[in-house]
Protein backbone atom coordinates (compact mmCIF):
# COMPACT_ATOMS: atom_id res chain seq x y z
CA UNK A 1 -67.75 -17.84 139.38
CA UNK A 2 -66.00 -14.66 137.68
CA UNK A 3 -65.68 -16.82 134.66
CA UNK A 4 -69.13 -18.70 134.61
CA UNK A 5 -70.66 -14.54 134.97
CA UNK A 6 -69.11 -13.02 131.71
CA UNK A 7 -70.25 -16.28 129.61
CA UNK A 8 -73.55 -15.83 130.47
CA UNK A 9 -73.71 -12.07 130.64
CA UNK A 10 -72.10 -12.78 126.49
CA UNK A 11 -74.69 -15.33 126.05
CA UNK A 12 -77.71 -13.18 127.14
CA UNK A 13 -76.58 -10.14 124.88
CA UNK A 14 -76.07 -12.36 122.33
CA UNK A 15 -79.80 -13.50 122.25
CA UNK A 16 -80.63 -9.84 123.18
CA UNK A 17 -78.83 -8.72 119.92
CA UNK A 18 -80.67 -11.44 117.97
CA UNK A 19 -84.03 -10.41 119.28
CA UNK A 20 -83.54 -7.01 117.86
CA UNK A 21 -81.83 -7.97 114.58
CA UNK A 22 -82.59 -11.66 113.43
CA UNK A 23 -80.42 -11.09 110.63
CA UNK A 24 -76.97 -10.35 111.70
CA UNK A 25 -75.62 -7.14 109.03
CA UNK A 26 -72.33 -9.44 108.51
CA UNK A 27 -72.68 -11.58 104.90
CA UNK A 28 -70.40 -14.07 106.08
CA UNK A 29 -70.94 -15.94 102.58
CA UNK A 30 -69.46 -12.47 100.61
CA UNK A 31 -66.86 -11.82 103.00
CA UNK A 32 -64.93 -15.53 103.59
CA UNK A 33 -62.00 -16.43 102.15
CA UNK A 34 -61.47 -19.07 99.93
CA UNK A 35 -58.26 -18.51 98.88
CA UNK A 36 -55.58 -20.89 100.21
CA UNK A 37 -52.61 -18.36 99.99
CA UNK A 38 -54.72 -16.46 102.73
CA UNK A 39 -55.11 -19.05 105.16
CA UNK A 40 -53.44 -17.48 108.34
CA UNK A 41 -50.82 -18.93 110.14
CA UNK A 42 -51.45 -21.21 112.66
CA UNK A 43 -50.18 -24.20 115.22
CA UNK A 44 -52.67 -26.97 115.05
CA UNK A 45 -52.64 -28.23 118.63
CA UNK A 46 -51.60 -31.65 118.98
CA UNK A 47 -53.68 -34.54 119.98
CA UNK A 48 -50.84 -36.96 121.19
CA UNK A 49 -49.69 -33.88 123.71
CA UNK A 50 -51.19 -34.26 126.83
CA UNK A 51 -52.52 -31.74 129.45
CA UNK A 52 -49.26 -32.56 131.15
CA UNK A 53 -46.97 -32.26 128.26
CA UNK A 54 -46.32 -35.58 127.64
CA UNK A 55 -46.53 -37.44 124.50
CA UNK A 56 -48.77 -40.56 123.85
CA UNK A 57 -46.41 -43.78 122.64
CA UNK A 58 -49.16 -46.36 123.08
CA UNK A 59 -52.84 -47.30 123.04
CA UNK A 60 -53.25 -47.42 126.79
CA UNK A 61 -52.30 -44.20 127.30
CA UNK A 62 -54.45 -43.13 124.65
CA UNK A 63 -57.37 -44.78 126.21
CA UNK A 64 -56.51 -43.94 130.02
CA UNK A 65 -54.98 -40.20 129.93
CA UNK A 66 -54.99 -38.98 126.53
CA UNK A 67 -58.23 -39.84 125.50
CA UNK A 68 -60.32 -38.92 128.60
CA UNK A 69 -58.44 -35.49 128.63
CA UNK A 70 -59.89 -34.75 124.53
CA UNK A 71 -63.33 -35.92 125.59
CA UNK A 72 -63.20 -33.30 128.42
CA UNK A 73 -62.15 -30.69 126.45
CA UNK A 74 -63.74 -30.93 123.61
CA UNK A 75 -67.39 -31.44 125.91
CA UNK A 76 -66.21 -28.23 128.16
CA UNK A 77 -65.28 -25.97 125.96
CA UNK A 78 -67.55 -26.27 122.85
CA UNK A 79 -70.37 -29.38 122.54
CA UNK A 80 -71.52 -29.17 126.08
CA UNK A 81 -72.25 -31.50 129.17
CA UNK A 82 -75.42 -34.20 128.34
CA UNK A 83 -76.81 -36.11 130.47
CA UNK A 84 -75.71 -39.55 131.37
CA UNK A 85 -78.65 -41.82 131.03
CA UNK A 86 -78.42 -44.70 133.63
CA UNK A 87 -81.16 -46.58 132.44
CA UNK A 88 -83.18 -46.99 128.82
CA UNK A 89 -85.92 -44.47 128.58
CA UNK A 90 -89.16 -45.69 127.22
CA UNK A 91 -89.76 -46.41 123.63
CA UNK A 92 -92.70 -47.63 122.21
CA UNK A 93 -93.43 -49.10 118.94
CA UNK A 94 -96.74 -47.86 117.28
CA UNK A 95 -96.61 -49.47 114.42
CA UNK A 96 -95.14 -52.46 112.33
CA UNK A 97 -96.34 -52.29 108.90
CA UNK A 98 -95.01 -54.29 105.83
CA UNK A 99 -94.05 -52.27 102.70
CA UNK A 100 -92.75 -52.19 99.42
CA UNK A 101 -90.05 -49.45 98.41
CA UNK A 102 -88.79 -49.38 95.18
CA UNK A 103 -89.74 -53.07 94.52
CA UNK A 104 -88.12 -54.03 97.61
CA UNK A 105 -89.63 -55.53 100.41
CA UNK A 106 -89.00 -54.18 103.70
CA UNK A 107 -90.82 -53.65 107.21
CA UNK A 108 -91.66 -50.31 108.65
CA UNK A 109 -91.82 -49.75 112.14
CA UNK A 110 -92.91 -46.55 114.01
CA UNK A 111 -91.24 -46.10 117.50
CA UNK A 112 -92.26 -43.44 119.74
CA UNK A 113 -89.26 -42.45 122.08
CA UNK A 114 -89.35 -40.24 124.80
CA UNK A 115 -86.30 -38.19 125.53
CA UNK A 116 -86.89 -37.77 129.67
CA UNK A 117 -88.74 -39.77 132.21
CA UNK A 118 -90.37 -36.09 132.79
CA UNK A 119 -94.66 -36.11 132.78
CA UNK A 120 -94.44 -33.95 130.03
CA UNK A 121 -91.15 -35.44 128.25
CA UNK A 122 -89.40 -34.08 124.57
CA UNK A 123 -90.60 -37.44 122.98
CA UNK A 124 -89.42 -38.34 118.82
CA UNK A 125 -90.73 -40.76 116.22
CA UNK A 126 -88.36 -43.11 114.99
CA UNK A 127 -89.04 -44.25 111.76
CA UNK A 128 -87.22 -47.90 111.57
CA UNK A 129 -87.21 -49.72 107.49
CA UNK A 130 -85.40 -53.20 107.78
CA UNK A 131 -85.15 -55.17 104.68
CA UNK A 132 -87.29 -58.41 104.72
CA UNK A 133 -84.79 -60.71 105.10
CA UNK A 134 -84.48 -59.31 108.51
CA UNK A 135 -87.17 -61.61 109.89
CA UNK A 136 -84.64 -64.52 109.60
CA UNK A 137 -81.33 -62.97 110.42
CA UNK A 138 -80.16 -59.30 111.95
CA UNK A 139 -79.97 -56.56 110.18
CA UNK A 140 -76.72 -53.49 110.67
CA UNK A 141 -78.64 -50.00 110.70
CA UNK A 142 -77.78 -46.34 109.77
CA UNK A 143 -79.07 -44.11 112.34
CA UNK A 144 -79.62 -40.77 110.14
CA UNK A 145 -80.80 -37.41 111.44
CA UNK A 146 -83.09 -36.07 108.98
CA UNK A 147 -84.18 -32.32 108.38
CA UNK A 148 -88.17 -32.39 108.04
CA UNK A 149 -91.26 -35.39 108.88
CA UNK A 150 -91.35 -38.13 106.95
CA UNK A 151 -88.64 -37.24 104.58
CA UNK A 152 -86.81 -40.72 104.03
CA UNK A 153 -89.65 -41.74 101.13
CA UNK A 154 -90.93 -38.28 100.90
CA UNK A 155 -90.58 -34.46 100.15
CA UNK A 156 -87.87 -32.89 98.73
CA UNK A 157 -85.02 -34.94 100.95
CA UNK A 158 -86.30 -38.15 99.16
CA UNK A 159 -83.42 -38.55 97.30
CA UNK A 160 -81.04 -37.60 100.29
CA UNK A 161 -81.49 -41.03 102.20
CA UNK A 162 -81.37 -43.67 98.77
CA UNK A 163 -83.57 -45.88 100.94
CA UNK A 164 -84.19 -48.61 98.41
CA UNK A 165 -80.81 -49.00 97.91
CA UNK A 166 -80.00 -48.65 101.61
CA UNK A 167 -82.46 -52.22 101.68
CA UNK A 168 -81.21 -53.62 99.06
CA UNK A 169 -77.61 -53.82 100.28
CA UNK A 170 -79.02 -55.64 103.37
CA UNK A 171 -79.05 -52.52 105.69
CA UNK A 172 -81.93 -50.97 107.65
CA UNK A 173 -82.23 -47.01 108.29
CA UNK A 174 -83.70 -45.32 111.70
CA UNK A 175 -84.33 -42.02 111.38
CA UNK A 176 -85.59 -38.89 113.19
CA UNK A 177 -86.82 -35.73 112.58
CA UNK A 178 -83.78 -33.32 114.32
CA UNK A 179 -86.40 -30.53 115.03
CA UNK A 180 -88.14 -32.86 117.51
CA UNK A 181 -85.28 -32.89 119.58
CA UNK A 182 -83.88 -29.21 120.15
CA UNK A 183 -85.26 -26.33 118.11
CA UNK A 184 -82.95 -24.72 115.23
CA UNK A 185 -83.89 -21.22 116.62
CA UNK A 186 -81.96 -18.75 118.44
CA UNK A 187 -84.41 -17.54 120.75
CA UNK A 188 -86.09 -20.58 121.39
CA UNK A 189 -84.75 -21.73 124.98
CA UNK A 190 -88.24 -22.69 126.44
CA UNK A 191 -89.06 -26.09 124.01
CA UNK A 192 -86.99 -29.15 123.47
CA UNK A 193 -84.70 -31.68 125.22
CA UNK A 194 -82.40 -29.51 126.76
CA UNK A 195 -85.34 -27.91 128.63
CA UNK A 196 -86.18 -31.25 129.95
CA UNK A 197 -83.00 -31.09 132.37
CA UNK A 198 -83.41 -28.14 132.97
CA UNK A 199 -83.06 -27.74 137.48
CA UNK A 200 -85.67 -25.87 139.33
CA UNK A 201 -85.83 -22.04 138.39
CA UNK A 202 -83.15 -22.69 135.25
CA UNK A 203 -84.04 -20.76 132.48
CA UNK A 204 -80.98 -21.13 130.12
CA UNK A 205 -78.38 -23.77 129.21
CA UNK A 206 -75.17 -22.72 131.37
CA UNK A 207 -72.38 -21.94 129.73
CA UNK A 208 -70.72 -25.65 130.08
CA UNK A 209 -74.21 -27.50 129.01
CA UNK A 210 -74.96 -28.91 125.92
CA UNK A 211 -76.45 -26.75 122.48
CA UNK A 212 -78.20 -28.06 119.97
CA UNK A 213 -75.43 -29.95 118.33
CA UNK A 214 -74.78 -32.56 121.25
CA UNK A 215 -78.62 -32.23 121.89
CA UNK A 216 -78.95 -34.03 118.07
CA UNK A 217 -76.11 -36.25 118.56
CA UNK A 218 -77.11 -37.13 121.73
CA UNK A 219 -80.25 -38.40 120.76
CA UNK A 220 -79.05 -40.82 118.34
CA UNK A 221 -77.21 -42.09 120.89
CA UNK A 222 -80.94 -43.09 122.43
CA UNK A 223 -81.58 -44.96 119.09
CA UNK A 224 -79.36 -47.21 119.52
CA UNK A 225 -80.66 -47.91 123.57
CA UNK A 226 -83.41 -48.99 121.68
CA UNK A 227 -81.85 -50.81 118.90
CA UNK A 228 -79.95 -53.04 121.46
CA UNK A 229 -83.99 -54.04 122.29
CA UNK A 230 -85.29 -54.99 118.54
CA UNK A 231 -84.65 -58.63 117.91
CA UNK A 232 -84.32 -58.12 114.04
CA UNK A 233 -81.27 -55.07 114.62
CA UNK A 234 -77.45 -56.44 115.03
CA UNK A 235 -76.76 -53.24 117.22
CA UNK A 236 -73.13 -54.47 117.31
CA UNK A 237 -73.26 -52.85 113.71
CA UNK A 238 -74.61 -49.63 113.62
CA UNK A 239 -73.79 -46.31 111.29
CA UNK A 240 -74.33 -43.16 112.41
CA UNK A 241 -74.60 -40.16 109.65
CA UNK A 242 -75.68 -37.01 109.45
CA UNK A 243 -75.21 -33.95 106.43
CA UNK A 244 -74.20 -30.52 107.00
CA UNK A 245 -75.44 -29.04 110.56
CA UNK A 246 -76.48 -32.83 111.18
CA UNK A 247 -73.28 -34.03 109.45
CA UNK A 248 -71.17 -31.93 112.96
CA UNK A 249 -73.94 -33.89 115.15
CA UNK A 250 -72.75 -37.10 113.54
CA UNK A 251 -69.18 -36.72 114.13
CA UNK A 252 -69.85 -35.86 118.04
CA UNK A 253 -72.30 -38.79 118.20
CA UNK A 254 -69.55 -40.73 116.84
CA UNK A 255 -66.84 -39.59 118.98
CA UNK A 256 -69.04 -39.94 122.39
CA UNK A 257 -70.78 -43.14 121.42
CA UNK A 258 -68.68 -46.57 121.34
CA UNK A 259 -71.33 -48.21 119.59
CA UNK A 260 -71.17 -46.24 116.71
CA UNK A 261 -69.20 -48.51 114.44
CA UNK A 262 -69.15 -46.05 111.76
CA UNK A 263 -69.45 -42.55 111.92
CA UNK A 264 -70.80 -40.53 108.98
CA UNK A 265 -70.45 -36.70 108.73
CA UNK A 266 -71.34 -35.47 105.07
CA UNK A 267 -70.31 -31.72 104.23
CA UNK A 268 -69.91 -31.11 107.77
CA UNK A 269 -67.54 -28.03 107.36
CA UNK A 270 -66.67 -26.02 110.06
CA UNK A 271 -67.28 -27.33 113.59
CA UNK A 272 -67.62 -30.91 111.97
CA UNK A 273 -64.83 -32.37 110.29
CA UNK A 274 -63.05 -29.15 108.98
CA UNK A 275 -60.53 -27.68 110.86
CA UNK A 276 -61.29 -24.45 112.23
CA UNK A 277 -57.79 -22.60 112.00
CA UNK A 278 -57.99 -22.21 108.52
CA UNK A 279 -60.74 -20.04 108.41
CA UNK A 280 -61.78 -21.22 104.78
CA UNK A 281 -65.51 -20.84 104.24
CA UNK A 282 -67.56 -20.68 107.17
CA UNK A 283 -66.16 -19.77 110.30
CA UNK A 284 -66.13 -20.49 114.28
CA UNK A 285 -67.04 -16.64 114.32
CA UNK A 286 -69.90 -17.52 111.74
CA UNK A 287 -71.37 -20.35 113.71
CA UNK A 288 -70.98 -18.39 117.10
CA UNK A 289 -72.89 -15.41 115.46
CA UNK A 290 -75.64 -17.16 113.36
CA UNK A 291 -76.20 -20.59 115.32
CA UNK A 292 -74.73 -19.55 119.03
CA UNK A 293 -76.96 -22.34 120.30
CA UNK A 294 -75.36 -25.00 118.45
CA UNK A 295 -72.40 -25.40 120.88
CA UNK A 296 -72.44 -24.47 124.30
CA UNK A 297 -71.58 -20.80 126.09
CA UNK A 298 -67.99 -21.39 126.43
CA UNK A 299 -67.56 -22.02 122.78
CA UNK A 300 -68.53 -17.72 122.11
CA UNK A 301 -65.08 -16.83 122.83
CA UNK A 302 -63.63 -18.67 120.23
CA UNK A 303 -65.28 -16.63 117.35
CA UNK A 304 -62.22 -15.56 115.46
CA UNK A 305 -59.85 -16.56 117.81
CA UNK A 306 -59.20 -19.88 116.87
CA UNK A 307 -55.73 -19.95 118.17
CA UNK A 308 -56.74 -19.89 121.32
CA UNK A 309 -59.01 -23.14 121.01
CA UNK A 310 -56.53 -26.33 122.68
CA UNK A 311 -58.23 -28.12 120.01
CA UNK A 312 -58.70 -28.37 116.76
CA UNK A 313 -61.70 -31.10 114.96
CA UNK A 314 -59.09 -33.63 114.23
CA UNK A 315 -59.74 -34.21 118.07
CA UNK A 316 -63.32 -34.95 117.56
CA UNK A 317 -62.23 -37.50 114.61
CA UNK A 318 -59.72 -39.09 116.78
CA UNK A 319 -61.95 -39.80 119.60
CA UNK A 320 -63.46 -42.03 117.24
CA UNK A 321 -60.43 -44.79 117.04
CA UNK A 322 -60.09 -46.96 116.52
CA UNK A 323 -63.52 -47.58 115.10
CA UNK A 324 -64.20 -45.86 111.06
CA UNK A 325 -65.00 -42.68 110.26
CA UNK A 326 -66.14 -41.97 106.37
CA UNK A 327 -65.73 -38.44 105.96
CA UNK A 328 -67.45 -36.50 102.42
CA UNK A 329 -66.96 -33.30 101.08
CA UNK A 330 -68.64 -31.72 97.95
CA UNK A 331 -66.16 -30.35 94.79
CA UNK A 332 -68.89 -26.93 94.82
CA UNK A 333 -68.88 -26.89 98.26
CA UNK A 334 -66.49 -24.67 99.17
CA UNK A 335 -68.37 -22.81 102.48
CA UNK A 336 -67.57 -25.91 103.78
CA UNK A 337 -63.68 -26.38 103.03
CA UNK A 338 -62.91 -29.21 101.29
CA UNK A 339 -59.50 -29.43 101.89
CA UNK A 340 -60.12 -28.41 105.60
CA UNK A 341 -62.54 -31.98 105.83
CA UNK A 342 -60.09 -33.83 104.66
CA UNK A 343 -57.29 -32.38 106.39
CA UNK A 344 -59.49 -33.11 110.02
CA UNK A 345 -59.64 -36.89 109.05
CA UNK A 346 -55.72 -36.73 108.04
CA UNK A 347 -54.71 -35.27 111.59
CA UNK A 348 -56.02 -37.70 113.38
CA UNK A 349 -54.04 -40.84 111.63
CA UNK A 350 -50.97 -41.02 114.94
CA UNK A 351 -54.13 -41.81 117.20
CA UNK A 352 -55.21 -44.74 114.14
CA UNK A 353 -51.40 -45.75 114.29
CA UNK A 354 -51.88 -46.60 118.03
CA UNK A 355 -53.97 -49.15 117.10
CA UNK A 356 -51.88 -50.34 114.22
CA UNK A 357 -54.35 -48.90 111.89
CA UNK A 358 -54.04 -46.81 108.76
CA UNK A 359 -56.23 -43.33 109.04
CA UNK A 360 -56.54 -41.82 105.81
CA UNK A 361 -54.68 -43.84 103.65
CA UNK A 362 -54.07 -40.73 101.70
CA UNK A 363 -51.38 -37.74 101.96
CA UNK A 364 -53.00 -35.33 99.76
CA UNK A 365 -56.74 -34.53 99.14
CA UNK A 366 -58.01 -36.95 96.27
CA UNK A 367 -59.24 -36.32 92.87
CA UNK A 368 -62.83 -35.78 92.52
CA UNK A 369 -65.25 -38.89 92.35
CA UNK A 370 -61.53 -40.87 93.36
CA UNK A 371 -62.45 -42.16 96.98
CA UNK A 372 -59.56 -43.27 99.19
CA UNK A 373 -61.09 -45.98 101.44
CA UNK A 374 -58.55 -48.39 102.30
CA UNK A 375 -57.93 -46.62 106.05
CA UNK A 376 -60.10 -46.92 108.96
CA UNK A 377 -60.92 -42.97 108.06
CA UNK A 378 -62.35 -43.02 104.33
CA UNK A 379 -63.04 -39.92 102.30
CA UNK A 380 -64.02 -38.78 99.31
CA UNK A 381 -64.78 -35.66 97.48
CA UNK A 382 -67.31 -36.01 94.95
CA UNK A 383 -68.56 -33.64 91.90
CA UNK A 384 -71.77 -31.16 92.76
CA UNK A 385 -73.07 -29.42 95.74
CA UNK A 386 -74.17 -29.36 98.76
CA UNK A 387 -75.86 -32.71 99.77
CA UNK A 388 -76.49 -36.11 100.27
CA UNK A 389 -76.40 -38.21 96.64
CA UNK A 390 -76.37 -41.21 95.37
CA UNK A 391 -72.59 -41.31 94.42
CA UNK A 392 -72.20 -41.03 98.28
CA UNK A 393 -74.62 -43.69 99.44
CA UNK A 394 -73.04 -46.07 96.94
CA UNK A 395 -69.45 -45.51 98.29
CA UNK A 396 -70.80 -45.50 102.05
CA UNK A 397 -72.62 -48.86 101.05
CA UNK A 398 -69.22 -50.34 100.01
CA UNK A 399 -67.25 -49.00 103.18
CA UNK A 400 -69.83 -50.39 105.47
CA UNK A 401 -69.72 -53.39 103.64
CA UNK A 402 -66.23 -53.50 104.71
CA UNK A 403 -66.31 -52.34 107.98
CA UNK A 404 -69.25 -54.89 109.19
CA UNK A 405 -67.75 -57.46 107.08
């Protein structure tokens, strides 16, 4: 109780301090290092260790002890408890449309999705394009979380989602708007899907319940309960993927989510695929100050004290085995650490090697535009900035290609 009283005494100063100052006076962006030679020292914990000392030697273990005591962890101490759905929740499709993108021909489908079986339910429209051909044979998806309406053949993410390539490899894209879901606002706690589990007289998430993050991933997770449903979908081959903010949803989708065949998480930095003890770029301290709702209340008293953490995001990679991870980093995009994306994928190859599996295939971080695919956890780092291009869709294209065989 002690414990559960100063988290959520922190908490509620926290979004006391943001109501008076929405813009914190730290410039997190001017003051992080980027400089290698200052990376503090550190001991990355170690995910074949378990609780009880003991070192994983084989795949059972992994999946019996090792790998329940990671998902704990990780779900206690930073993403947050969501709930466990027992049964589909309704989904609705609106509208099936044919259409032509690029040339190609493809079918559109509108699915209205509610998030609770609540009267008043957080409900999302999934927007579903399959390529044509999908009418005579099923079709592998990407699930993407997207960051406005309508932005897979419009607005100025057009270009982020490649959609008539995406078709023309033979894949469909769902996608939903990740502001439908859970808010991206700090003093928002009244709106979204976390409200809608909210027990009688709860005001606030508790310290060990879900932020926005798991809220995201957790609802991608509910595309696929309706995937399994559409008769054109092989939802035994689905992608899930996600960029920046959305690219640390992906990972924990993928790591929580067996179905995910392929998990996704593009420039995901810090709290996504980066590894938070080297404090390169953004920090846990950042996130806990700017975005405190991404993660849940026990995550606030990791903000510079990573060393503390019993877990690192190679953990969050790992839960993923042995199914494939395709992790991408951006050569301008240093905020996010480069180097610390690649090195999250890399620390997770002894879990791979359980499985007989290559991780990164990979001992040092690749040229740029060189990417090293021949693991079960691909990367690449490719030349510009921040975002979602079509170097990267081309490369995913060819690892799913791979993966789904």
């Amino acid at each position: 109780m002690r414990k559960f009283s100063i988290v959520l005494l922190l908490l509620m100063s926290m979004v006391t301090a943001f109501a008076q100052n929405p813009n914190p006076k730290k410039d997190y962006i001017k003051l992080a290092n980027y400089d290698e030679s200052k990376i503090p020292n550190y001991t990355l914990p170690d995910v074949m260790v378990c609780n009880d000392g003991t070192r994983v030697t084989s795949k059972n273990e992994w999946e019996k002890k090792r790998r329940p005591e990671v998902l704990a962890m990780l779900t206690e101490y930073m993403y947050g408890k969501m709930p466990v759905v027992k049964k589909r929740l309704p989904a609705t499709v609106t509208t099936t449309e044919n259409v032509t993108i690029g040339g190609i021909s493809a079918v559109r489908k509108l699915i209205d999705m509610s998030l609770s079986t609540k009267a008043n339910a957080t409900h999302v429209e999934v927007q579903l394009y399959l390529p044509a051909g999908s009418l005579q044979k099923k079709t592998p998806v990407f699930v993407g979380m997207c960051f406005g309406k309508n932005e897979v053949v419009t607005g100025r993410q057009k270009d982020t989602w490649q959609l008539e390539r995406i078709l023309s490899h033979g894949y469909g894209l769902a996608t939903f708007c990740y502001t439908d879901v859970a808010p991206d606002k700090i003093l928002d706690v009244v709106t979204g899907v976390q409200t809608d589990y909210y027990q009688p007289g709860q005001r606030y998430p508790m310290p060990d319940e879900w932020g926005s993050i798991a809220a995201w991933a957790w609802t991608a997770s509910r595309v696929v309960d309706y995937l399994e449903t559409d008769k054109q979908v092989d939802a035994s081959r689905v992608a899930v993927i996600g960029h920046s903010r959305l690219g640390k949803a992906a990972l924990w989708a993928g790591a929580t989510d067996k179905r995910f065949a392929l998990t996704i998480p593009v420039n995901s930095g810090c709290c996504g695929a980066a590894l938070s003890n080297r404090k390169i770029g953004e920090t846990v301290e950042c996130v806990n100050d700017h975005f405190p709702y991404w993660f849940n209340g026990n995550f606030l008293q990791f903000g510079n004290r990573e060393q503390r953490m019993p877990f690192d995001q190679h953990f969050a990679v790992a839960l993923c085995a042995p199914r494939a991870v395709y992790i991408a980093s951006a050569s301008e995009d240093n905020w996010a650490d480069q180097r610390g994306e690649f090195l999250g994928g890399w620390h997770a190859n002894p879990v791979y090697a359980l499985y007989g599996m290559k991780g990164v295939a990979a001992d040092q971080l690749p040229a740029i535009d060189q990417p090293v695919t021949a693991g079960q956890v691909a990367y690449h780092i490719r030349t510009g900035r921040h975002a979602v291009l079509a170097f990267d869709w081309e490369h995913f294209l060819i690892y799913a290609d791979k993966v789904f065989k």
